[in-house]
Short mmCIF file of C-alpha atoms and ligand atoms in Angstrom, two decimals:
data_model
loop_
_atom_site.label_atom_id
_atom_site.label_comp_id
_atom_site.label_asym_id
_atom_site.label_seq_id
_atom_site.Cartn_x
_atom_site.Cartn_y
_atom_site.Cartn_z
CA MET A 1470 74.69 105.80 78.43
CA GLN A 1471 74.08 103.73 75.36
CA GLY A 1472 77.11 102.27 73.62
CA VAL A 1473 79.53 103.39 76.35
CA ASN A 1474 81.32 100.75 78.41
CA THR A 1475 80.80 101.83 82.01
CA ALA A 1476 82.12 98.61 83.58
CA MET A 1477 84.91 99.22 86.09
CA PRO A 1478 88.29 97.83 85.06
CA ARG A 1479 89.31 94.65 86.90
CA GLN A 1480 91.74 95.31 89.76
CA ILE A 1481 94.69 92.90 89.66
CA ILE A 1482 96.02 91.95 93.07
CA ILE A 1483 99.76 92.59 93.32
CA PHE A 1484 101.37 90.03 95.59
CA ASP A 1485 104.96 90.94 96.34
CA THR A 1486 107.34 88.12 97.21
CA THR A 1487 110.61 90.12 97.32
CA LEU A 1488 111.05 89.19 100.98
CA ARG A 1489 110.43 85.48 100.41
CA ASP A 1490 111.21 84.19 96.90
CA GLY A 1491 113.45 87.22 96.29
CA GLU A 1492 115.30 86.92 99.55
CA GLN A 1493 115.91 83.25 98.85
CA CYS A 1494 118.34 83.97 95.99
CA PRO A 1495 122.11 84.15 96.49
CA GLY A 1496 123.29 87.53 97.70
CA ALA A 1497 119.84 88.84 98.64
CA SER A 1498 119.61 87.74 102.25
CA MET A 1499 118.45 90.51 104.57
CA ASN A 1500 118.47 90.94 108.32
CA ARG A 1501 115.37 91.80 110.37
CA GLU A 1502 115.82 95.57 110.19
CA GLU A 1503 116.41 95.43 106.44
CA LYS A 1504 113.33 93.27 105.88
CA LEU A 1505 111.28 95.69 107.91
CA ALA A 1506 112.60 98.71 105.97
CA MET A 1507 111.78 96.95 102.70
CA ALA A 1508 108.31 95.92 103.93
CA ARG A 1509 107.58 99.54 104.91
CA GLN A 1510 108.52 100.66 101.42
CA LEU A 1511 106.30 97.94 99.90
CA ALA A 1512 103.46 99.31 102.01
CA ARG A 1513 104.16 102.80 100.62
CA LEU A 1514 104.15 101.26 97.16
CA LYS A 1515 100.69 99.96 98.11
CA VAL A 1516 101.12 96.36 97.04
CA ASP A 1517 98.12 94.29 98.12
CA VAL A 1518 100.02 91.43 99.73
CA ILE A 1519 103.54 91.22 101.16
CA GLU A 1520 104.85 87.68 101.37
CA ALA A 1521 107.14 88.27 104.33
CA GLY A 1522 108.94 84.93 104.50
CA PHE A 1523 108.88 81.23 105.25
CA PRO A 1524 108.59 81.01 109.06
CA ALA A 1525 109.34 77.30 109.38
CA ALA A 1526 112.66 77.72 107.54
CA SER A 1527 114.55 79.13 110.55
CA PRO A 1528 114.05 81.17 113.75
CA ASP A 1529 115.34 84.23 111.85
CA ASP A 1530 112.73 83.76 109.13
CA PHE A 1531 110.04 83.34 111.76
CA SER A 1532 111.00 86.58 113.56
CA GLY A 1533 111.32 88.44 110.26
CA VAL A 1534 107.71 87.58 109.36
CA GLN A 1535 106.45 88.30 112.87
CA ASP A 1536 108.15 91.73 112.96
CA ILE A 1537 106.49 92.69 109.70
CA ALA A 1538 103.11 91.32 110.83
CA ARG A 1539 103.41 93.43 113.99
CA GLN A 1540 104.64 96.64 112.47
CA VAL A 1541 103.53 97.01 108.86
CA ARG A 1542 100.00 98.14 108.11
CA GLY A 1543 98.17 98.35 104.80
CA PRO A 1544 98.95 95.24 102.77
CA ALA A 1545 97.95 91.75 103.90
CA ILE A 1546 100.96 89.89 105.32
CA ALA A 1547 101.47 86.39 103.97
CA ALA A 1548 103.64 83.57 105.29
CA LEU A 1549 104.67 80.61 103.16
CA CYS A 1550 104.51 77.05 104.46
CA ARG A 1551 104.70 73.55 103.06
CA ALA A 1552 101.54 71.45 103.27
CA ILE A 1553 102.82 70.06 106.57
CA PRO A 1554 100.96 70.57 109.88
CA THR A 1555 103.95 71.94 111.85
CA ASP A 1556 104.82 74.38 109.04
CA ILE A 1557 101.25 75.66 108.94
CA ASP A 1558 101.18 76.17 112.73
CA ARG A 1559 104.42 78.13 112.52
CA ALA A 1560 103.12 80.31 109.68
CA ALA A 1561 99.91 80.99 111.62
CA GLU A 1562 101.87 82.01 114.71
CA ALA A 1563 104.10 84.36 112.71
CA ILE A 1564 101.24 86.21 111.00
CA ALA A 1565 99.01 86.30 114.10
CA PRO A 1566 99.79 89.99 114.91
CA ALA A 1567 98.95 91.15 111.37
CA GLU A 1568 95.99 93.37 110.64
CA ARG A 1569 95.20 90.94 107.82
CA GLY A 1570 97.22 87.74 107.67
CA ARG A 1571 97.39 85.20 104.87
CA ILE A 1572 98.66 81.63 105.05
CA HIS A 1573 100.17 80.47 101.78
CA THR A 1574 100.59 76.72 101.68
CA PHE A 1575 102.02 74.72 98.80
CA ILE A 1576 102.74 71.25 97.50
CA ALA A 1577 104.06 70.12 94.14
CA THR A 1578 101.64 68.60 91.65
CA SER A 1579 103.87 67.68 88.67
CA PRO A 1580 104.71 64.00 88.07
CA ILE A 1581 108.47 64.67 88.34
CA HIS A 1582 108.16 66.46 91.70
CA MET A 1583 105.61 64.04 93.17
CA GLN A 1584 107.59 60.98 92.19
CA HIS A 1585 111.19 62.08 92.81
CA LYS A 1586 111.01 64.88 95.37
CA LEU A 1587 107.96 64.11 97.47
CA ARG A 1588 107.79 60.34 96.82
CA MET A 1589 104.04 60.62 97.08
CA THR A 1590 101.24 59.37 94.85
CA PRO A 1591 98.93 61.94 93.24
CA GLU A 1592 96.14 60.84 95.64
CA GLN A 1593 98.42 61.46 98.64
CA VAL A 1594 99.31 64.90 97.28
CA LEU A 1595 95.64 65.75 96.78
CA GLU A 1596 94.86 64.65 100.31
CA ALA A 1597 97.76 66.67 101.79
CA ALA A 1598 96.72 69.77 99.85
CA VAL A 1599 93.14 69.59 101.11
CA ALA A 1600 94.24 68.89 104.68
CA ALA A 1601 96.68 71.83 104.60
CA VAL A 1602 94.05 74.27 103.39
CA LYS A 1603 91.56 73.05 106.00
CA GLN A 1604 94.14 73.44 108.77
CA ALA A 1605 95.13 76.92 107.55
CA ARG A 1606 91.47 77.99 107.43
CA LYS A 1607 91.23 77.36 111.17
CA TYR A 1608 93.64 80.27 111.63
CA THR A 1609 92.58 82.73 108.95
CA SER A 1610 89.93 83.21 106.30
CA ASP A 1611 92.64 84.28 103.82
CA VAL A 1612 94.28 81.09 102.57
CA GLU A 1613 96.32 80.70 99.41
CA PHE A 1614 97.23 77.36 97.93
CA SER A 1615 100.03 76.90 95.37
CA ALA A 1616 100.36 73.87 93.10
CA GLU A 1617 104.14 73.95 92.79
CA ASP A 1618 105.39 73.23 89.25
CA ALA A 1619 101.81 73.62 87.99
CA VAL A 1620 103.04 74.27 84.44
CA ARG A 1621 104.50 70.75 84.19
CA SER A 1622 101.50 69.16 85.96
CA ASP A 1623 98.94 66.99 84.23
CA MET A 1624 96.00 69.28 83.38
CA ASP A 1625 93.29 66.86 84.53
CA PHE A 1626 95.05 66.34 87.86
CA LEU A 1627 95.66 70.09 88.26
CA CYS A 1628 91.95 70.76 87.70
CA ARG A 1629 91.08 68.18 90.38
CA VAL A 1630 93.51 69.74 92.86
CA VAL A 1631 92.27 73.27 92.20
CA GLU A 1632 88.64 72.23 92.63
CA ALA A 1633 89.40 70.29 95.83
CA VAL A 1634 91.41 73.08 97.53
CA ILE A 1635 88.74 75.66 96.70
CA HIS A 1636 86.17 73.31 98.16
CA ALA A 1637 88.36 73.00 101.28
CA GLY A 1638 88.43 76.79 101.68
CA ALA A 1639 91.32 78.23 99.63
CA THR A 1640 90.48 81.80 98.68
CA THR A 1641 93.41 82.17 96.26
CA VAL A 1642 94.83 79.41 94.10
CA ASN A 1643 98.25 80.03 92.65
CA ILE A 1644 99.52 78.46 89.43
CA PRO A 1645 103.30 78.77 89.53
CA ASP A 1646 105.69 78.30 86.67
CA THR A 1647 108.27 77.16 89.19
CA VAL A 1648 110.98 76.35 86.67
CA GLY A 1649 110.31 79.15 84.17
CA TYR A 1650 109.37 76.71 81.40
CA ALA A 1651 106.17 78.19 80.00
CA VAL A 1652 105.73 80.47 77.00
CA PRO A 1653 103.01 83.12 77.02
CA GLU A 1654 100.43 81.65 74.66
CA GLU A 1655 100.56 78.23 76.31
CA PHE A 1656 100.48 79.66 79.84
CA GLY A 1657 97.51 81.91 79.03
CA ARG A 1658 95.72 78.87 77.61
CA ARG A 1659 96.36 76.90 80.80
CA ILE A 1660 94.79 79.67 82.89
CA ALA A 1661 91.82 79.93 80.53
CA GLN A 1662 91.31 76.16 80.70
CA LEU A 1663 91.38 76.14 84.48
CA ARG A 1664 88.82 78.90 84.50
CA SER A 1665 86.53 77.02 82.18
CA ARG A 1666 87.03 73.48 83.54
CA VAL A 1667 87.04 73.94 87.33
CA PRO A 1668 83.39 74.22 88.38
CA ASN A 1669 83.93 76.26 91.59
CA VAL A 1670 86.71 78.46 90.17
CA ASP A 1671 84.68 81.64 90.71
CA ARG A 1672 84.96 81.17 94.47
CA ALA A 1673 88.71 81.86 94.45
CA VAL A 1674 91.17 84.27 92.89
CA ILE A 1675 93.44 82.61 90.33
CA SER A 1676 97.00 83.77 90.84
CA VAL A 1677 100.18 83.30 88.82
CA HIS A 1678 103.81 83.13 89.91
CA CYS A 1679 106.30 83.02 87.06
CA HIS A 1680 110.03 82.45 87.11
CA ASN A 1681 112.28 84.01 84.51
CA ASP A 1682 114.50 81.16 83.31
CA LEU A 1683 113.62 81.84 79.66
CA GLY A 1684 113.22 85.58 80.18
CA LEU A 1685 109.43 85.22 79.88
CA ALA A 1686 108.20 85.72 83.45
CA VAL A 1687 106.57 89.09 82.82
CA ALA A 1688 105.18 88.07 79.41
CA ASN A 1689 103.71 84.89 80.94
CA SER A 1690 102.17 86.84 83.83
CA LEU A 1691 100.56 89.28 81.40
CA ALA A 1692 99.22 86.44 79.23
CA ALA A 1693 97.68 84.99 82.38
CA VAL A 1694 96.06 88.32 83.28
CA ALA A 1695 94.61 88.52 79.76
CA ALA A 1696 93.22 85.00 80.33
CA GLY A 1697 91.53 86.02 83.58
CA ALA A 1698 94.12 85.63 86.37
CA GLY A 1699 93.31 88.01 89.22
CA GLN A 1700 96.61 88.06 91.12
CA VAL A 1701 100.22 88.37 89.97
CA GLU A 1702 103.12 87.37 92.20
CA CYS A 1703 106.26 89.34 91.55
CA THR A 1704 109.37 90.90 93.08
CA VAL A 1705 111.02 94.31 93.03
CA ASN A 1706 113.80 94.40 90.40
CA GLY A 1707 112.70 90.85 89.46
CA ILE A 1708 115.00 89.25 92.04
CA GLY A 1709 114.37 85.62 92.94
CA GLU A 1710 115.50 82.04 92.54
CA ARG A 1711 117.91 81.51 89.60
CA ALA A 1712 116.94 84.01 86.85
CA GLY A 1713 114.43 85.59 89.21
CA ASN A 1714 110.69 86.19 89.35
CA ALA A 1715 108.41 88.41 87.29
CA SER A 1716 109.49 91.96 87.95
CA LEU A 1717 106.89 93.97 89.86
CA GLU A 1718 107.71 97.25 88.16
CA GLU A 1719 107.44 95.73 84.69
CA VAL A 1720 104.12 94.00 85.39
CA VAL A 1721 102.60 97.10 87.01
CA MET A 1722 103.79 99.52 84.34
CA ALA A 1723 102.77 97.19 81.49
CA LEU A 1724 99.26 96.94 82.92
CA LYS A 1725 99.14 100.70 83.43
CA THR A 1726 100.67 101.74 80.10
CA ARG A 1727 98.65 99.21 78.09
CA HIS A 1728 95.45 99.81 79.98
CA ASP A 1729 93.79 100.01 76.55
CA LEU A 1730 94.60 96.33 76.02
CA PHE A 1731 94.19 94.77 79.47
CA ASP A 1732 91.42 96.98 80.90
CA THR A 1733 92.75 96.35 84.39
CA THR A 1734 94.12 98.48 87.21
CA THR A 1735 96.31 97.82 90.22
CA GLY A 1736 96.33 99.53 93.59
CA VAL A 1737 100.08 100.20 93.30
CA ASP A 1738 101.35 103.77 93.65
CA SER A 1739 103.77 103.61 90.74
CA THR A 1740 105.55 106.80 91.83
CA GLU A 1741 107.12 104.74 94.65
CA ILE A 1742 108.71 102.24 92.23
CA ILE A 1743 112.13 103.87 91.91
CA ARG A 1744 112.45 104.31 95.65
CA ALA A 1745 111.58 100.62 96.20
CA SER A 1746 114.08 99.54 93.56
CA ARG A 1747 116.88 101.69 95.00
CA LEU A 1748 116.17 100.63 98.56
CA LEU A 1749 116.40 96.98 97.55
CA THR A 1750 119.68 97.61 95.73
CA SER A 1751 121.09 99.45 98.70
CA ILE A 1752 120.11 96.67 101.08
CA THR A 1753 121.25 93.73 98.99
CA GLY A 1754 123.97 95.25 96.84
CA MET A 1755 122.30 93.67 93.80
CA VAL A 1756 122.61 96.44 91.23
CA VAL A 1757 120.17 96.46 88.31
CA GLN A 1758 121.57 96.49 84.79
CA PRO A 1759 121.50 99.98 83.21
CA ASN A 1760 119.11 98.89 80.44
CA LYS A 1761 116.67 97.15 82.80
CA ALA A 1762 113.10 98.17 81.92
CA ILE A 1763 111.53 100.81 84.21
CA VAL A 1764 114.25 100.99 86.89
CA GLY A 1765 117.54 100.80 84.95
CA ALA A 1766 119.69 103.94 84.87
CA ASN A 1767 119.11 104.28 81.11
CA ALA A 1768 115.41 103.38 81.11
CA PHE A 1769 114.37 107.00 80.55
CA SER A 1770 117.45 108.51 78.93
CA HIS A 1771 117.48 109.30 75.24
CA GLU A 1772 120.88 109.46 73.56
CA SER A 1773 120.14 109.67 69.86
CA GLY A 1774 119.94 113.20 68.40
CA ILE A 1775 116.85 112.29 66.39
CA HIS A 1776 115.12 111.05 69.53
CA GLN A 1777 116.11 114.12 71.54
CA ASP A 1778 114.82 116.37 68.78
CA GLY A 1779 111.52 114.47 68.69
CA LEU A 1780 111.18 114.64 72.48
CA LEU A 1781 111.72 118.38 72.48
CA LYS A 1782 108.91 118.75 69.96
CA ASN A 1783 106.54 116.35 71.72
CA LYS A 1784 107.44 113.96 74.54
CA ALA A 1785 105.04 111.32 73.28
CA THR A 1786 107.22 110.80 70.19
CA TYR A 1787 109.58 108.53 72.13
CA GLU A 1788 108.13 108.31 75.64
CA ILE A 1789 105.42 105.73 76.37
CA MET A 1790 105.35 106.55 80.08
CA THR A 1791 106.77 109.49 81.99
CA PRO A 1792 109.77 109.20 84.32
CA GLU A 1793 107.65 110.94 86.96
CA SER A 1794 105.07 108.13 86.81
CA VAL A 1795 107.63 105.73 88.29
CA GLY A 1796 108.97 108.26 90.78
CA LEU A 1797 111.95 109.45 88.80
CA THR A 1798 112.00 113.13 89.60
CA GLU A 1799 114.51 115.20 87.69
CA HIS A 1800 116.91 115.83 90.55
CA THR A 1801 114.34 117.66 92.61
CA LEU A 1802 116.13 120.25 94.65
CA VAL A 1803 114.66 119.89 98.10
CA LEU A 1804 116.60 121.66 100.76
CA GLY A 1805 119.50 124.01 101.18
CA LYS A 1806 122.13 124.66 103.75
CA HIS A 1807 119.88 127.00 105.71
CA SER A 1808 116.99 124.56 106.04
CA GLY A 1809 116.20 123.77 109.65
CA ARG A 1810 115.29 120.57 111.43
CA HIS A 1811 111.58 121.27 111.04
CA ALA A 1812 111.81 121.68 107.24
CA PHE A 1813 114.00 118.59 107.10
CA LYS A 1814 111.51 116.54 109.09
CA SER A 1815 108.55 117.73 106.98
CA LYS A 1816 110.40 116.90 103.77
CA LEU A 1817 111.12 113.38 105.03
CA GLU A 1818 107.47 112.97 105.99
CA GLU A 1819 106.43 114.15 102.54
CA LEU A 1820 108.74 111.50 101.07
CA GLY A 1821 106.96 108.92 103.21
CA TYR A 1822 109.62 108.36 105.88
CA ALA A 1823 108.73 108.00 109.55
CA LEU A 1824 111.96 108.18 111.55
CA THR A 1825 112.37 107.86 115.28
CA GLU A 1826 113.68 110.99 117.07
CA GLU A 1827 117.09 109.36 117.37
CA GLU A 1828 117.26 108.45 113.67
CA LEU A 1829 116.01 111.91 112.76
CA GLY A 1830 118.75 113.50 114.87
CA ARG A 1831 121.46 111.47 113.16
CA ALA A 1832 119.99 112.02 109.69
CA PHE A 1833 119.73 115.78 110.29
CA LEU A 1834 123.40 116.03 111.28
CA ARG A 1835 124.35 114.14 108.13
CA PHE A 1836 122.14 116.43 106.05
CA LYS A 1837 123.74 119.57 107.52
CA LYS A 1838 127.21 118.26 106.79
CA LEU A 1839 126.19 117.33 103.26
CA ALA A 1840 124.55 120.71 102.66
CA ASP A 1841 127.83 122.36 103.65
CA GLN A 1842 129.81 120.17 101.24
CA LYS A 1843 127.36 120.21 98.38
CA LYS A 1844 125.52 123.24 97.04
CA GLU A 1845 122.29 121.43 96.39
CA VAL A 1846 120.65 118.56 98.21
CA PHE A 1847 118.28 116.42 96.15
CA GLU A 1848 115.59 113.91 97.08
CA GLU A 1849 117.88 111.03 96.18
CA ASP A 1850 120.50 112.41 98.60
CA LEU A 1851 117.91 112.28 101.36
CA ASP A 1852 116.95 108.73 100.37
CA ALA A 1853 120.60 107.71 100.74
CA ILE A 1854 120.98 109.40 104.13
CA VAL A 1855 117.76 107.84 105.42
CA ALA A 1856 118.74 104.39 104.15
CA ASP A 1857 122.11 104.82 105.84
CA GLU A 1858 120.73 105.97 109.17
CA THR A 1859 117.67 103.76 109.52
CA GLN A 1860 119.20 100.42 108.60
CA ARG A 1861 121.65 100.74 111.44
CA THR A 1862 121.73 98.00 113.96
CA ALA A 1863 122.76 98.78 117.55
CA ASP A 1864 126.26 99.71 116.48
CA THR A 1865 129.33 98.13 118.05
CA PHE A 1866 131.63 100.00 115.68
CA VAL A 1867 131.32 103.70 114.95
CA LEU A 1868 133.52 105.46 112.42
CA GLU A 1869 134.62 108.53 114.31
CA LYS A 1870 137.24 109.96 112.05
CA MET A 1871 139.28 108.97 109.04
CA GLN A 1872 141.81 110.42 106.70
CA ALA A 1873 143.31 108.83 103.62
CA SER A 1874 145.93 109.98 101.19
CA SER A 1875 147.08 108.74 97.83
CA GLY A 1876 148.82 110.09 94.76
CA THR A 1877 150.96 109.22 91.78
CA ASP A 1878 154.19 109.03 93.79
CA GLN A 1879 152.86 108.05 97.16
CA ILE A 1880 152.04 104.84 98.96
CA PRO A 1881 148.33 105.09 99.82
CA GLN A 1882 147.80 105.46 103.53
CA ALA A 1883 144.86 105.80 105.90
CA GLN A 1884 144.39 106.76 109.49
CA VAL A 1885 141.14 105.70 111.12
CA THR A 1886 139.60 106.32 114.52
CA LEU A 1887 136.95 103.75 115.37
CA LEU A 1888 134.79 103.62 118.48
CA VAL A 1889 134.56 99.98 119.51
CA ARG A 1890 131.76 99.61 122.06
CA GLY A 1891 132.29 103.26 122.95
CA GLU A 1892 136.07 102.98 123.33
CA LYS A 1893 138.28 105.02 121.02
CA HIS A 1894 140.86 103.14 118.92
CA THR A 1895 143.11 104.73 116.32
CA GLY A 1896 145.19 102.92 113.76
CA GLN A 1897 146.82 103.39 110.41
CA ALA A 1898 147.58 101.22 107.42
CA GLU A 1899 148.99 101.25 103.94
CA GLY A 1900 147.27 99.65 100.98
CA ASP A 1901 147.01 99.33 97.21
CA GLY A 1902 144.79 102.41 97.15
CA PRO A 1903 143.12 104.73 99.69
CA VAL A 1904 140.10 102.44 100.06
CA ASP A 1905 142.29 99.38 100.55
CA ALA A 1906 144.38 101.24 103.16
CA THR A 1907 141.22 102.39 104.98
CA TYR A 1908 139.77 98.88 104.95
CA ARG A 1909 143.00 97.40 106.31
CA ALA A 1910 142.98 99.92 109.15
CA ILE A 1911 139.32 99.23 109.98
CA ALA A 1912 139.83 95.47 109.79
CA ALA A 1913 142.73 95.66 112.25
CA LEU A 1914 140.84 97.93 114.67
CA SER A 1915 137.66 95.85 114.62
CA GLY A 1916 139.48 92.51 114.75
CA THR A 1917 137.21 91.12 112.04
CA ARG A 1918 138.05 87.87 110.27
CA SER A 1919 135.50 88.48 107.55
CA GLU A 1920 136.35 88.59 103.89
CA LEU A 1921 135.30 91.36 101.52
CA THR A 1922 133.40 89.72 98.66
CA ALA A 1923 131.88 92.66 96.78
CA TYR A 1924 132.50 96.37 96.49
CA ILE A 1925 130.20 98.54 94.37
CA VAL A 1926 130.30 102.34 93.90
CA GLN A 1927 127.43 104.31 92.41
CA ALA A 1928 126.96 108.05 92.04
CA ILE A 1929 123.67 109.64 92.87
CA SER A 1930 122.28 112.94 91.62
CA GLY A 1931 125.07 113.62 89.07
CA GLY A 1932 127.89 116.17 88.97
CA THR A 1933 131.34 115.96 90.53
CA ASP A 1934 129.94 116.93 93.94
CA ALA A 1935 127.42 114.05 93.80
CA GLN A 1936 127.21 111.69 96.73
CA GLY A 1937 128.76 108.32 96.14
CA ILE A 1938 126.89 105.30 97.44
CA VAL A 1939 129.12 102.40 98.26
CA THR A 1940 127.75 98.93 98.82
CA VAL A 1941 129.96 96.17 100.17
CA LYS A 1942 129.41 92.54 100.97
CA ILE A 1943 131.45 90.68 103.52
CA SER A 1944 131.47 86.99 104.22
CA ASP A 1945 131.69 86.11 107.89
CA ASN A 1946 131.47 82.51 109.10
CA GLY A 1947 129.82 81.51 105.83
CA ARG A 1948 127.15 84.24 106.00
CA THR A 1949 126.99 87.29 103.79
CA PHE A 1950 126.35 90.77 105.21
CA THR A 1951 125.74 93.84 103.09
CA GLY A 1952 126.81 97.30 104.18
CA GLN A 1953 126.09 100.63 102.65
CA GLY A 1954 127.49 104.11 103.03
CA ALA A 1955 126.91 107.45 101.35
CA ASP A 1956 129.10 110.52 101.23
CA PRO A 1957 130.38 112.96 98.61
CA ASP A 1958 133.86 111.56 99.37
CA ILE A 1959 133.85 107.98 98.11
CA VAL A 1960 136.64 106.89 100.46
CA VAL A 1961 134.52 108.05 103.40
CA ALA A 1962 131.44 106.39 101.83
CA SER A 1963 133.52 103.22 101.48
CA ALA A 1964 134.54 103.34 105.13
CA ARG A 1965 130.94 103.87 106.23
CA ALA A 1966 129.78 100.93 104.09
CA TYR A 1967 132.42 98.61 105.52
CA VAL A 1968 131.69 99.62 109.11
CA ASN A 1969 127.96 99.16 108.43
CA ALA A 1970 128.57 95.59 107.18
CA LEU A 1971 130.80 94.81 110.18
CA ASN A 1972 128.06 96.03 112.52
CA LYS A 1973 125.52 93.80 110.83
CA ALA A 1974 127.81 90.78 111.14
CA ASP A 1975 128.46 91.61 114.78
CA HIS A 1976 124.75 92.18 115.47
CA TRP A 1977 123.93 88.80 113.94
CA GLN A 1978 126.59 87.07 116.04
CA ARG A 1979 125.26 88.70 119.21
CA GLN A 1980 121.68 87.69 118.39
CA ARG A 1981 122.83 84.14 117.72
CA SER A 1982 124.64 83.84 121.04
CA ARG A 1983 121.63 85.35 122.87
CA MET A 1984 119.38 82.72 121.26
CA LYS A 1985 121.76 79.90 122.22
CA GLY A 1986 121.81 81.21 125.79
CA PRO A 1987 124.73 81.20 128.20
O1 KIV B 400 108.16 78.96 92.41
C1 KIV B 400 107.31 78.41 93.13
O2 KIV B 400 106.66 77.43 92.79
C2 KIV B 400 107.12 78.97 94.46
C3 KIV B 400 105.94 78.49 95.22
C4 KIV B 400 106.29 78.14 96.61
C5 KIV B 400 104.84 79.49 95.13
O3 KIV B 400 107.86 79.85 94.87
ZN1 ZN B 401 108.92 80.83 93.16
#
């Protein structure tokens, strides 16, 4: 076909580091079950690579990566390690069960990092980088090397390092803007220069990993794609060290919406974006700002009369992408009070959930109760129930019953019945409000010494009968645990969230003492 461009668009590899760089930031730590739930959602989102953690950092990190390598199929599973032999061995062991495992090794290449942090000469760094890649290649053919602080590295030295690691067997070479210092034009130029100056560059994928200190992480990543980068590292909701990493949803939707400009595709199923974003929020309690691009509550709402009028006439007047394309369904009514277990199970399967029989049983009971309370049950209600019921650890505390009262002329009171290791305990307390009274009663019954550090309420699916999702954070022995609960009654949702956090803290303590032995 003369004059018609039939070349296939370039497919950009989406490397998700929510569970590693994202998890590293304050408030985002996740337990094993939560990491696994998030990894499963990333697989549904169809990212190409999941960076599951940093196995040498701690036994918990190691097991988190190993669990994901064992249980999550689809994306390649990557483990991060310093360019240190013991770290690389640990990473290799953690990813061994994966269908496709990647070792991601790194060392800093900027003068400031080499001199002050590593106390190594550039030649020593070069040697360590090459040795690390060679060692990693003994375990897997998929090896990524990162030149930490590449943006502040000397260009001639960076070119030498990139050439040497590719020669040693690196299949992906990552150019991180570790401190979020770059601006788009300059960063794009750096990628273009690497591509023109490094003789063997075609034998590896050039990747970028941008931090958001100047609010430019996504813009820098896109400039790099335009300059020929083949992989973008990013996180859901843009979480990560300090101001975060490039946000996955923004990168993916920019490439998709401005396909005319970039002529690239990704393998990501963008209709899973909202679910991934909400799951991460529910796990970590890190709520996205309402005006956050793509996943913020206002990202697709139009307030101005002129805009609404335009939209009614033609959606394209003010809409550059549809809400449906990111998985924002207009409160899709899914099931009613007469729906049976079979319909419930099929709907969950259609939404991409695979629950165990036990989880399904619990979720179905919750659904029935909700359907009785609420006329209509929407997809987002099911998401909340599933998140609630599948992130449960083996529960020590079970909220059996609770009742709270409050009013203008009344001291708020709560009565709670809690099963503690199967044994029924009932107690009551007064507080500043019904939630405070409930929490005091639960704290006394569970004997916890933890401190409540965050309490967040969100409504899902609109209307006064909407479910409330409560997220709490508690600090126990210096560690933070996040709990979540959903219910149309926000005091009940609050109680569920608190009990969920207490169970996680208790589960962690029990795991710790099992690891230490008798
Ligand atoms: O920001 C950074 O440089 C990193 C590397 C380890 C890839 O996170
Ligand atoms: Zn980083």
